[in-house]
């Protein structure tokens, strides 16, 4: 079988179950695909083929020994370089963590491992997940598989590009302000940001602790629900993970949307957005109506303060979270005259520009005399935004919006204009501030052939709502069948 | 103005290592004295992705302390990040409590020169300890075994007015902490460390003077010496028309002086903000009340009870209660022998003397309360006399064991049988004609000499009271 690499998780799982292929063959097919196309896509930052093959052979042995088998057994998953995997590097795409080998598994990784999933390799990202284009990686620029001179989005750009380029069946990403949903939209795959507290953050190298969340990037909504269920649930190692039951999300997946009420927040259809994006999203809304959903307009009046509040809170938390990278215990070290001098030199050499910019911004907003005006005020805005959503979800099961105001842009186009880059997060940061869940699903292409994403937002711990909408819409359209043309 | 016309104002920030099995935010043991960097994990080393999990026992101990000294317990409190860079701090921020501590208010009573005084406590909060920098000949290292150990910080109001009062406060606090089983309060292991804020002002002036801070003092004696020096130094400066700079100073114990630290070492903007990885601590009233029910008897209450119920003199009660372990030992001994006064006498004289001589704590002695109680009973039953009893005590103290077998083995059973004693008395009288004559001439003390002779003849086993009676009768 020559195209094992292009399967979805579910397709691969049934081939494995029917003994039509082995896990080892699956991993070999992916390694071959990576060898063929990753020189152009540049999705992976590290790949331990031997370890992946050993895990695959172990999975094949488990399957051969009989007994009940987990649907994830033997399925390879790519991991964003921000999640700790025991014995593997975890650079967060930063020079400062060069040489660091993780001594432990993140909880989400451990849960996948215990079900027999294979940890395939580590994929690129913006340094410490700070960015929306993956151009902030210290190691390489990942390309959009649909147009190699365009960005894949970010910060989980490596995850999205690997899935879109069939270099992975699925990948893990993290989403602090849109870092799963936006690259999924830019690369034409499915990206799910679960509710804050749904999946343990233990082992996720923190950017902004009150906003970060782990989630899957996949080829189908069904695959996303499979990985969500496998990783979800309370973890005693993460006090912010919430102890609410994890439903079998596959039961929510149906072909229609009858009885569902979907809201269109008017603040998410604004001037300045790419008309092609707007018309694709509006067409998707009509498709949902045709599937039986009732569509209503809603208002989220505090949306316009979201970007400012987000960049205050996220950078404040980041300034503390990144303080531990000092060259004392692990990672890069540049010697100095005394400890403080060593910190300065290590951090100057180890962090990239965007990371430094955010640490400085975060330090500033927390400093004495400014705390009330920035941090405290941003927290108040956050409460208002959360209340906006609570009100909207009193009447709606989910909300439909664009993921980003534009499709993917050219590499280098916004790199020197951070503010322009920040404004691109306008439709995604609100879900992180409110702690709710969001899904990005392909809903069309621009005239230039770049994917466009539909965002489906749902109430906290109601992932089944957005998965149901995403699945019904996905099955009623054929966007998922289109693949980028890559030589290899 | 003369130096005696100045008043000192002192506030203390006391850091107490709590007696928990594991660290504040991870499962590493808190044991002291292990090899460097062996009690560590990704959490207390600040590895990427590691997250803190609250130690519920530390919260209970902090609240228990608050309840013991009459604090208001905050039903809602939270943790914050205190940001500053230092090599011994793995995350370069410390998880502490800023504006919502666990305990507010509270008071500790002290006594200096017979004068009682209340020192008010502002707050008690919970935080984590840092690692230890170690300097070698050509390099430095850090031991993170202590990093993340639960640390409770208690802050007093600036109501302390002398080095003696500061010393008395620390002693009283230590007594409470030991009574509550909050901390081992082992100063050598750094279980109790304090920062001292100090200022002086002329008598009659309302507003406080500029304060200096003495950081990280770890002995009570050191606090006393440093504070005596610092108060005198400040008064010297101010009375000569100089001004005090607000600064952090270091106590040089060898030189006996305080020295200003470089300003770089303490200029911090800690940029506190709520710790996003921990949920707020919510304590329902029922929980607080349950903990209140479990409070131990405090020293003052125990003193009163020993006087009231066991009939001890005030002085005895004071001495015994000062050390919880001594008081526990006493109560157990008194219960077993049924003679509180005798138990108190033995412990206050023989036991405390022996402990001081050997530099031991009462928890480490070989003589068990049941053995001391047995010894007291043997004396009461007149089985042995006092000199023998003291000898037995010393053996028990050195080797342990039970008093009856020692008495038996050494043949110490007291001879009260008058037949045998009368023979000894006759021998003593016959051999000491001059002494007998002195006695008969009215020199009553001569009798003591004869008693001593009889004791010698009995090899120390005679009951001295009985011997005295026999001699008196024979010499009438
Ligand atoms: Zn630890």
mmCIF file of C-alpha atoms and ligand atoms in Angstrom, chain B residues 23 25-28 39-45 147, ligand 1:
data_model
loop_
_atom_site.group_PDB
_atom_site.id
_atom_site.type_symbol
_atom_site.label_atom_id
_atom_site.label_comp_id
_atom_site.label_asym_id
_atom_site.label_seq_id
_atom_site.Cartn_x
_atom_site.Cartn_y
_atom_site.Cartn_z
ATOM 1 C CA UNK B 23 7.548 19.588 50.002
ATOM 2 C CA UNK B 25 4.239 21.761 45.831
ATOM 3 C CA UNK B 26 5.663 18.324 44.975
ATOM 4 C CA UNK B 27 6.071 14.872 46.479
ATOM 5 C CA UNK B 28 9.789 15.127 47.350
ATOM 6 C CA UNK B 39 15.432 15.121 47.110
ATOM 7 C CA UNK B 40 14.456 16.824 43.867
ATOM 8 C CA UNK B 41 12.067 16.395 40.927
ATOM 9 C CA UNK B 42 10.985 18.375 37.814
ATOM 10 C CA UNK B 43 8.607 20.468 39.963
ATOM 11 C CA UNK B 44 11.030 21.666 42.652
ATOM 12 C CA UNK B 45 13.817 22.054 40.083
ATOM 13 C CA UNK B 147 13.983 24.196 47.504
HETATM 14 ZN ZN1 LIG C 1 10.251 17.902 44.107
#
